mmCIF file of C-alpha atoms in Angstrom:
data_model
loop_
_atom_site.group_PDB
_atom_site.id
_atom_site.type_symbol
_atom_site.label_atom_id
_atom_site.label_comp_id
_atom_site.label_asym_id
_atom_site.label_seq_id
_atom_site.Cartn_x
_atom_site.Cartn_y
_atom_site.Cartn_z
ATOM 1 C CA MET A 1 116.885 153.213 56.314
ATOM 2 C CA MET A 2 119.576 152.587 58.934
ATOM 3 C CA SER A 3 117.119 151.003 61.342
ATOM 4 C CA PHE A 4 115.966 148.608 58.604
ATOM 5 C CA ILE A 5 119.569 147.621 57.903
ATOM 6 C CA PHE A 6 120.418 146.993 61.535
ATOM 7 C CA GLU A 7 117.171 145.314 62.576
ATOM 8 C CA TYR A 8 116.730 143.050 59.554
ATOM 9 C CA LEU A 9 119.587 142.937 57.052
ATOM 10 C CA THR A 10 122.431 142.543 59.551
ATOM 11 C CA PRO A 11 120.885 139.547 61.390
ATOM 12 C CA ILE A 12 120.007 137.973 58.037
ATOM 13 C CA ALA A 13 123.559 138.395 56.760
ATOM 14 C CA LEU A 14 125.002 136.910 59.949
ATOM 15 C CA GLY A 15 122.571 133.984 59.912
ATOM 16 C CA LEU A 16 123.306 133.219 56.250
ATOM 17 C CA MET A 17 127.066 133.309 56.846
ATOM 18 C CA MET A 18 126.759 130.905 59.749
ATOM 19 C CA ALA A 19 124.445 128.595 57.796
ATOM 20 C CA GLY A 20 126.917 128.640 54.913
ATOM 21 C CA MET A 21 129.634 127.542 57.283
ATOM 22 C CA GLY A 22 127.399 124.717 58.507
ATOM 23 C CA LEU A 23 126.927 123.547 54.924
ATOM 24 C CA ALA A 24 130.694 122.976 54.761
ATOM 25 C CA LEU A 25 130.889 121.116 58.078
ATOM 26 C CA ARG A 26 130.573 117.451 58.946
ATOM 27 C CA PRO A 27 130.641 115.880 62.411
ATOM 28 C CA LYS A 28 133.959 114.259 61.556
ATOM 29 C CA ASN A 29 135.518 117.727 61.305
ATOM 30 C CA PHE A 30 135.358 117.931 65.083
ATOM 31 C CA SER A 31 137.439 114.781 65.433
ATOM 32 C CA ARG A 32 140.290 117.233 64.909
ATOM 33 C CA LEU A 33 140.062 117.889 68.631
ATOM 34 C CA TRP A 34 141.452 114.413 69.290
ATOM 35 C CA GLN A 35 143.753 114.165 66.282
ATOM 36 C CA ASN A 36 145.703 117.366 66.891
ATOM 37 C CA PRO A 37 144.682 118.775 70.283
ATOM 38 C CA LYS A 38 147.776 120.962 70.725
ATOM 39 C CA ALA A 39 147.220 122.912 67.510
ATOM 40 C CA LEU A 40 143.522 123.353 68.222
ATOM 41 C CA PHE A 41 144.101 124.422 71.832
ATOM 42 C CA LEU A 42 146.824 126.930 70.932
ATOM 43 C CA GLY A 43 144.769 128.364 68.077
ATOM 44 C CA VAL A 44 141.586 128.814 70.106
ATOM 45 C CA ALA A 45 143.595 130.243 73.027
ATOM 46 C CA GLY A 46 145.090 132.789 70.636
ATOM 47 C CA GLN A 47 141.606 133.730 69.446
ATOM 48 C CA VAL A 48 139.808 133.842 72.791
ATOM 49 C CA ILE A 49 142.609 135.117 75.068
ATOM 50 C CA GLY A 50 145.369 136.556 72.886
ATOM 51 C CA LEU A 51 143.149 138.689 70.663
ATOM 52 C CA PRO A 52 141.396 140.613 73.467
ATOM 53 C CA LEU A 53 144.786 141.345 75.016
ATOM 54 C CA LEU A 54 146.081 142.622 71.678
ATOM 55 C CA GLY A 55 142.927 144.689 71.202
ATOM 56 C CA PHE A 56 143.373 146.310 74.605
ATOM 57 C CA ALA A 57 147.046 147.022 73.871
ATOM 58 C CA ILE A 58 146.145 148.658 70.540
ATOM 59 C CA ALA A 59 143.367 150.751 72.095
ATOM 60 C CA ALA A 60 145.679 151.959 74.854
ATOM 61 C CA GLY A 61 148.807 152.316 72.721
ATOM 62 C CA PHE A 62 147.119 154.374 70.001
ATOM 63 C CA HIS A 63 145.056 156.370 72.522
ATOM 64 C CA LEU A 64 141.794 155.533 70.793
ATOM 65 C CA SER A 65 138.671 157.380 71.851
ATOM 66 C CA PRO A 66 136.400 155.478 74.280
ATOM 67 C CA SER A 67 133.921 154.496 71.552
ATOM 68 C CA GLN A 68 136.733 153.463 69.191
ATOM 69 C CA ALA A 69 138.311 151.399 71.967
ATOM 70 C CA VAL A 70 135.047 149.626 72.782
ATOM 71 C CA GLY A 71 134.431 148.980 69.088
ATOM 72 C CA THR A 72 137.891 147.453 68.812
ATOM 73 C CA MET A 73 137.207 145.220 71.806
ATOM 74 C CA ILE A 74 133.916 144.116 70.229
ATOM 75 C CA LEU A 75 135.864 143.185 67.109
ATOM 76 C CA VAL A 76 138.550 141.146 68.886
ATOM 77 C CA SER A 77 135.974 139.341 71.001
ATOM 78 C CA CYS A 78 134.387 137.934 67.817
ATOM 79 C CA ALA A 79 137.094 135.483 66.798
ATOM 80 C CA GLY A 80 136.814 133.019 63.968
ATOM 81 C CA GLY A 81 135.995 134.501 60.601
ATOM 82 C CA VAL A 82 133.583 132.600 58.376
ATOM 83 C CA VAL A 83 135.802 133.003 55.292
ATOM 84 C CA SER A 84 138.965 131.929 57.093
ATOM 85 C CA GLY A 85 138.562 128.363 55.864
ATOM 86 C CA LEU A 86 138.639 129.497 52.226
ATOM 87 C CA LEU A 87 141.650 131.727 52.854
ATOM 88 C CA THR A 88 143.405 128.874 54.653
ATOM 89 C CA GLN A 89 142.787 126.635 51.652
ATOM 90 C CA MET A 90 144.227 129.301 49.331
ATOM 91 C CA ALA A 91 147.320 129.494 51.555
ATOM 92 C CA ARG A 92 147.672 125.682 51.471
ATOM 93 C CA GLY A 93 146.994 125.478 55.193
ATOM 94 C CA ASP A 94 145.078 122.929 57.250
ATOM 95 C CA THR A 95 141.454 123.552 56.279
ATOM 96 C CA ALA A 96 140.032 120.970 58.691
ATOM 97 C CA LEU A 97 141.856 122.616 61.593
ATOM 98 C CA SER A 98 140.646 126.031 60.437
ATOM 99 C CA VAL A 99 137.016 124.915 60.413
ATOM 100 C CA SER A 100 137.364 123.284 63.845
ATOM 101 C CA MET A 101 138.962 126.415 65.326
ATOM 102 C CA THR A 102 136.207 128.644 63.966
ATOM 103 C CA ALA A 103 133.481 126.364 65.311
ATOM 104 C CA PHE A 104 134.986 126.078 68.793
ATOM 105 C CA SER A 105 135.795 129.784 69.095
ATOM 106 C CA MET A 106 132.204 130.656 68.129
ATOM 107 C CA LEU A 107 130.848 128.258 70.721
ATOM 108 C CA ILE A 108 133.067 129.728 73.441
ATOM 109 C CA GLY A 109 132.199 133.200 72.172
ATOM 110 C CA THR A 110 128.546 132.863 73.184
ATOM 111 C CA LEU A 111 129.834 133.191 76.761
ATOM 112 C CA SER A 112 133.058 135.184 76.373
ATOM 113 C CA ILE A 113 131.759 137.916 74.050
ATOM 114 C CA PRO A 114 129.196 139.455 76.478
ATOM 115 C CA PHE A 115 131.754 139.316 79.294
ATOM 116 C CA ILE A 116 134.514 141.047 77.282
ATOM 117 C CA ILE A 117 132.134 143.717 75.985
ATOM 118 C CA ASN A 118 130.771 144.530 79.442
ATOM 119 C CA VAL A 119 134.290 144.808 80.865
ATOM 120 C CA SER A 120 135.213 147.107 77.965
ATOM 121 C CA LEU A 121 132.128 149.279 78.445
ATOM 122 C CA ASP A 122 132.941 149.623 82.107
ATOM 123 C CA TYR A 123 136.644 150.384 81.562
ATOM 124 C CA PHE A 124 136.526 152.715 78.568
ATOM 125 C CA LEU A 125 133.085 154.309 78.933
ATOM 126 C CA GLN A 126 132.236 153.667 82.578
ATOM 127 C CA GLN A 127 128.908 152.520 81.076
ATOM 128 C CA LYS A 128 127.631 156.101 81.142
ATOM 129 C CA GLU A 129 126.318 155.992 77.597
ATOM 130 C CA TYR A 130 125.381 152.341 77.245
ATOM 131 C CA VAL A 131 123.383 149.813 79.190
ATOM 132 C CA PRO A 132 125.528 146.745 79.914
ATOM 133 C CA LEU A 133 124.590 143.587 78.086
ATOM 134 C CA ASP A 134 122.657 141.045 80.134
ATOM 135 C CA LEU A 135 124.921 138.005 80.021
ATOM 136 C CA LEU A 136 122.341 135.235 79.764
ATOM 137 C CA PRO A 137 119.945 136.861 77.227
ATOM 138 C CA THR A 138 122.901 138.033 75.115
ATOM 139 C CA SER A 139 124.496 134.589 75.168
ATOM 140 C CA VAL A 140 121.201 133.010 74.150
ATOM 141 C CA ARG A 141 120.761 135.489 71.316
ATOM 142 C CA LEU A 142 124.325 134.948 70.094
ATOM 143 C CA LEU A 143 123.730 131.218 70.274
ATOM 144 C CA ALA A 144 120.613 131.624 68.149
ATOM 145 C CA MET A 145 122.357 133.860 65.607
ATOM 146 C CA THR A 146 125.607 131.895 65.272
ATOM 147 C CA ILE A 147 125.536 128.305 66.502
ATOM 148 C CA LEU A 148 121.930 127.485 65.544
ATOM 149 C CA PRO A 149 122.362 128.421 61.844
ATOM 150 C CA VAL A 150 125.560 126.332 61.780
ATOM 151 C CA VAL A 151 123.649 123.334 63.167
ATOM 152 C CA ILE A 152 120.884 123.879 60.597
ATOM 153 C CA GLY A 153 123.470 124.024 57.822
ATOM 154 C CA MET A 154 125.077 120.801 59.057
ATOM 155 C CA ALA A 155 121.669 119.099 59.197
ATOM 156 C CA ILE A 156 120.931 120.142 55.615
ATOM 157 C CA ARG A 157 124.291 118.785 54.528
ATOM 158 C CA HIS A 158 123.640 115.500 56.324
ATOM 159 C CA TRP A 159 120.112 114.922 55.020
ATOM 160 C CA PHE A 160 120.422 116.588 51.612
ATOM 161 C CA PRO A 161 124.100 116.312 50.585
ATOM 162 C CA LEU A 162 123.580 116.947 46.872
ATOM 163 C CA MET A 163 121.410 119.991 47.467
ATOM 164 C CA SER A 164 123.835 121.399 50.042
ATOM 165 C CA THR A 165 126.701 121.088 47.586
ATOM 166 C CA ARG A 166 124.727 123.049 45.008
ATOM 167 C CA ILE A 167 123.497 125.829 47.280
ATOM 168 C CA ALA A 168 126.627 126.309 49.435
ATOM 169 C CA PRO A 169 128.470 128.591 46.937
ATOM 170 C CA THR A 170 125.329 130.685 46.417
ATOM 171 C CA VAL A 171 124.766 131.073 50.168
ATOM 172 C CA ALA A 172 128.405 132.049 50.675
ATOM 173 C CA ARG A 173 128.436 134.606 47.865
ATOM 174 C CA GLY A 174 125.038 135.994 48.833
ATOM 175 C CA SER A 175 125.881 136.454 52.506
ATOM 176 C CA ASN A 176 129.245 138.058 51.726
ATOM 177 C CA ALA A 177 127.648 140.399 49.195
ATOM 178 C CA LEU A 178 124.960 141.322 51.708
ATOM 179 C CA LEU A 179 127.583 142.073 54.372
ATOM 180 C CA VAL A 180 129.554 144.260 51.941
ATOM 181 C CA GLY A 181 126.333 146.053 51.024
ATOM 182 C CA ILE A 182 125.546 146.691 54.691
ATOM 183 C CA ILE A 183 129.015 148.134 55.278
ATOM 184 C CA VAL A 184 128.860 150.362 52.185
ATOM 185 C CA LEU A 185 125.355 151.655 52.951
ATOM 186 C CA THR A 186 126.290 152.345 56.562
ATOM 187 C CA LEU A 187 129.484 154.177 55.672
ATOM 188 C CA PHE A 188 127.763 156.301 53.038
ATOM 189 C CA GLY A 189 124.719 156.912 55.201
ATOM 190 C CA SER A 190 126.833 158.157 58.094
ATOM 191 C CA GLY A 191 129.802 159.467 56.150
ATOM 192 C CA LYS A 192 130.093 162.929 57.690
ATOM 193 C CA GLU A 193 129.664 161.647 61.225
ATOM 194 C CA ILE A 194 132.275 158.907 61.003
ATOM 195 C CA ALA A 195 134.790 160.243 58.451
ATOM 196 C CA GLY A 196 137.254 161.251 61.161
ATOM 197 C CA ASP A 197 136.959 157.933 62.924
ATOM 198 C CA ILE A 198 137.710 156.018 59.725
ATOM 199 C CA THR A 199 141.016 157.784 59.111
ATOM 200 C CA THR A 200 141.981 157.433 62.772
ATOM 201 C CA LEU A 201 141.262 153.705 62.898
ATOM 202 C CA ILE A 202 142.994 152.461 59.726
ATOM 203 C CA LEU A 203 146.546 152.385 61.126
ATOM 204 C CA PRO A 204 145.659 150.862 64.541
ATOM 205 C CA LEU A 205 143.592 148.147 62.883
ATOM 206 C CA PHE A 206 146.354 147.475 60.366
ATOM 207 C CA VAL A 207 148.808 146.977 63.227
ATOM 208 C CA LEU A 208 146.253 144.889 65.133
ATOM 209 C CA ASN A 209 145.839 142.526 62.208
ATOM 210 C CA LEU A 210 149.592 142.169 61.714
ATOM 211 C CA LEU A 211 150.071 141.427 65.413
ATOM 212 C CA ALA A 212 147.172 138.945 65.416
ATOM 213 C CA MET A 213 148.550 137.043 62.443
ATOM 214 C CA SER A 214 152.037 137.132 63.939
ATOM 215 C CA LEU A 215 150.672 135.787 67.230
ATOM 216 C CA GLY A 216 149.110 132.774 65.531
ATOM 217 C CA TYR A 217 152.144 132.127 63.345
ATOM 218 C CA ALA A 218 154.737 132.537 66.100
ATOM 219 C CA THR A 219 152.747 130.403 68.545
ATOM 220 C CA ALA A 220 152.715 127.527 66.077
ATOM 221 C CA LEU A 221 156.440 127.834 65.357
ATOM 222 C CA LEU A 222 157.333 127.984 69.064
ATOM 223 C CA ALA A 223 155.220 124.867 69.632
ATOM 224 C CA ARG A 224 157.131 123.198 66.774
ATOM 225 C CA LEU A 225 154.030 122.605 64.718
ATOM 226 C CA GLU A 226 154.351 122.060 60.991
ATOM 227 C CA MET A 227 154.305 124.982 58.567
ATOM 228 C CA LYS A 228 150.859 124.016 57.288
ATOM 229 C CA VAL A 229 149.467 124.476 60.807
ATOM 230 C CA ALA A 230 151.424 127.710 61.335
ATOM 231 C CA LYS A 231 149.813 129.281 58.273
ATOM 232 C CA THR A 232 146.406 128.149 59.500
ATOM 233 C CA LEU A 233 146.844 129.693 62.951
ATOM 234 C CA ALA A 234 148.084 132.947 61.406
ATOM 235 C CA ILE A 235 144.945 133.274 59.289
ATOM 236 C CA GLU A 236 142.511 132.040 61.951
ATOM 237 C CA VAL A 237 143.817 134.413 64.624
ATOM 238 C CA GLY A 238 144.091 137.241 62.089
ATOM 239 C CA ILE A 239 140.597 136.990 60.557
ATOM 240 C CA GLN A 240 137.718 138.033 62.792
ATOM 241 C CA ASN A 241 133.977 137.497 62.463
ATOM 242 C CA SER A 242 133.155 141.056 61.450
ATOM 243 C CA ALA A 243 129.506 140.194 60.816
ATOM 244 C CA THR A 244 129.042 139.237 64.468
ATOM 245 C CA GLY A 245 130.801 142.414 65.598
ATOM 246 C CA ILE A 246 128.580 144.573 63.393
ATOM 247 C CA PHE A 247 125.495 142.734 64.652
ATOM 248 C CA ILE A 248 126.446 143.316 68.297
ATOM 249 C CA ALA A 249 127.295 146.989 67.812
ATOM 250 C CA THR A 250 124.329 147.980 65.656
ATOM 251 C CA THR A 251 121.588 145.602 66.809
ATOM 252 C CA LEU A 252 122.379 144.851 70.463
ATOM 253 C CA LEU A 253 124.070 148.152 71.403
ATOM 254 C CA ASN A 254 122.376 150.302 68.741
ATOM 255 C CA ASN A 255 125.418 152.412 67.885
ATOM 256 C CA ILE A 256 127.038 152.730 64.457
ATOM 257 C CA SER A 257 130.330 154.109 65.739
ATOM 258 C CA LEU A 258 130.966 150.937 67.738
ATOM 259 C CA ALA A 259 130.671 148.928 64.506
ATOM 260 C CA LEU A 260 133.319 150.925 62.639
ATOM 261 C CA PRO A 261 136.350 148.861 63.717
ATOM 262 C CA ALA A 262 134.643 145.671 62.498
ATOM 263 C CA MET A 263 133.736 147.319 59.188
ATOM 264 C CA ILE A 264 137.204 148.742 58.551
ATOM 265 C CA TYR A 265 139.031 145.642 59.780
ATOM 266 C CA THR A 266 137.375 143.519 57.102
ATOM 267 C CA GLY A 267 139.178 145.370 54.312
ATOM 268 C CA VAL A 268 142.462 145.725 56.187
ATOM 269 C CA ALA A 269 142.610 142.033 57.094
ATOM 270 C CA PHE A 270 141.909 140.884 53.547
ATOM 271 C CA VAL A 271 144.772 143.005 52.217
ATOM 272 C CA ASN A 272 147.215 141.630 54.796
ATOM 273 C CA VAL A 273 146.099 138.028 54.326
ATOM 274 C CA ALA A 274 146.329 138.393 50.538
ATOM 275 C CA VAL A 275 149.955 139.539 50.898
ATOM 276 C CA PHE A 276 150.603 136.681 53.339
ATOM 277 C CA ILE A 277 149.197 134.114 50.885
ATOM 278 C CA LEU A 278 151.129 135.635 47.975
ATOM 279 C CA ILE A 279 154.401 135.375 49.891
ATOM 280 C CA PHE A 280 153.891 131.695 50.649
ATOM 281 C CA GLN A 281 152.702 130.938 47.117
ATOM 282 C CA ARG A 282 155.914 132.430 45.747
ATOM 283 C CA ARG A 283 158.001 130.504 48.277
ATOM 284 C CA PHE A 284 156.218 127.310 47.233
ATOM 285 C CA HIS A 285 156.798 128.131 43.557
ATOM 286 C CA TYR A 286 160.521 128.782 44.100
ATOM 287 C CA ALA A 287 160.845 125.565 46.128
ATOM 288 C CA GLN A 288 159.220 123.622 43.298
ATOM 289 C CA THR A 289 161.480 125.112 40.622
ATOM 290 C CA ALA A 290 164.708 125.006 42.639
#
């Protein structure tokens, strides 16, 4: 059962999520690079550089076990959550910037993810239990599982705009439901083996998400970017692509325990982001009624 999930369902879920993102993209979205380069650069730097540093600090500060530490580093290397655009819209952030950040971080991730994971395997596990990822084949596979579905989704949107509008919500809901199903089945199927890890990881991942969101938010404020951009950077840096992390841990490295941080982080991040959005919605409401 587990092998079927990891070999087939996980890649399908990841591919569908990426294709769904492509259905929401247009080439003009990437013009954001020229319209607001400072916001885009700071946001992507927070995702690609800041997050791995935070992940390492959390792993060391909370004295996580080697496998928990590597799993956390896998998580933080997979920046740019697919649902971050929707959450940014709910928070009244800059949706176009959010989409651009996710796309660019995924593109960079095809090279940075294998490098970060190999460094983590070497540092935390001395690669005794795992074979290091081959950089080129892994990058090609990540490219095929992330960027290619996005391009296909964009092509469908370009050539069949009406159809893409109709199927986009279904693809999004289906891929998210499939990912949730994978997480639930995995947790129940390996409950006794990973129960201790789950309780140990909740607090570190909660702190990691708060620090990640704070990093994005504070960076924008220090750079004197508008509040709309600050909210966007907070969500984009705070939400990770858990599907990619689960795919890497279970399919490429063939180890459930390494996928746990990505699985747990999904729930933790949604709770924190929901509180974040609620706070700003109330502030907006009070400002309107004042």
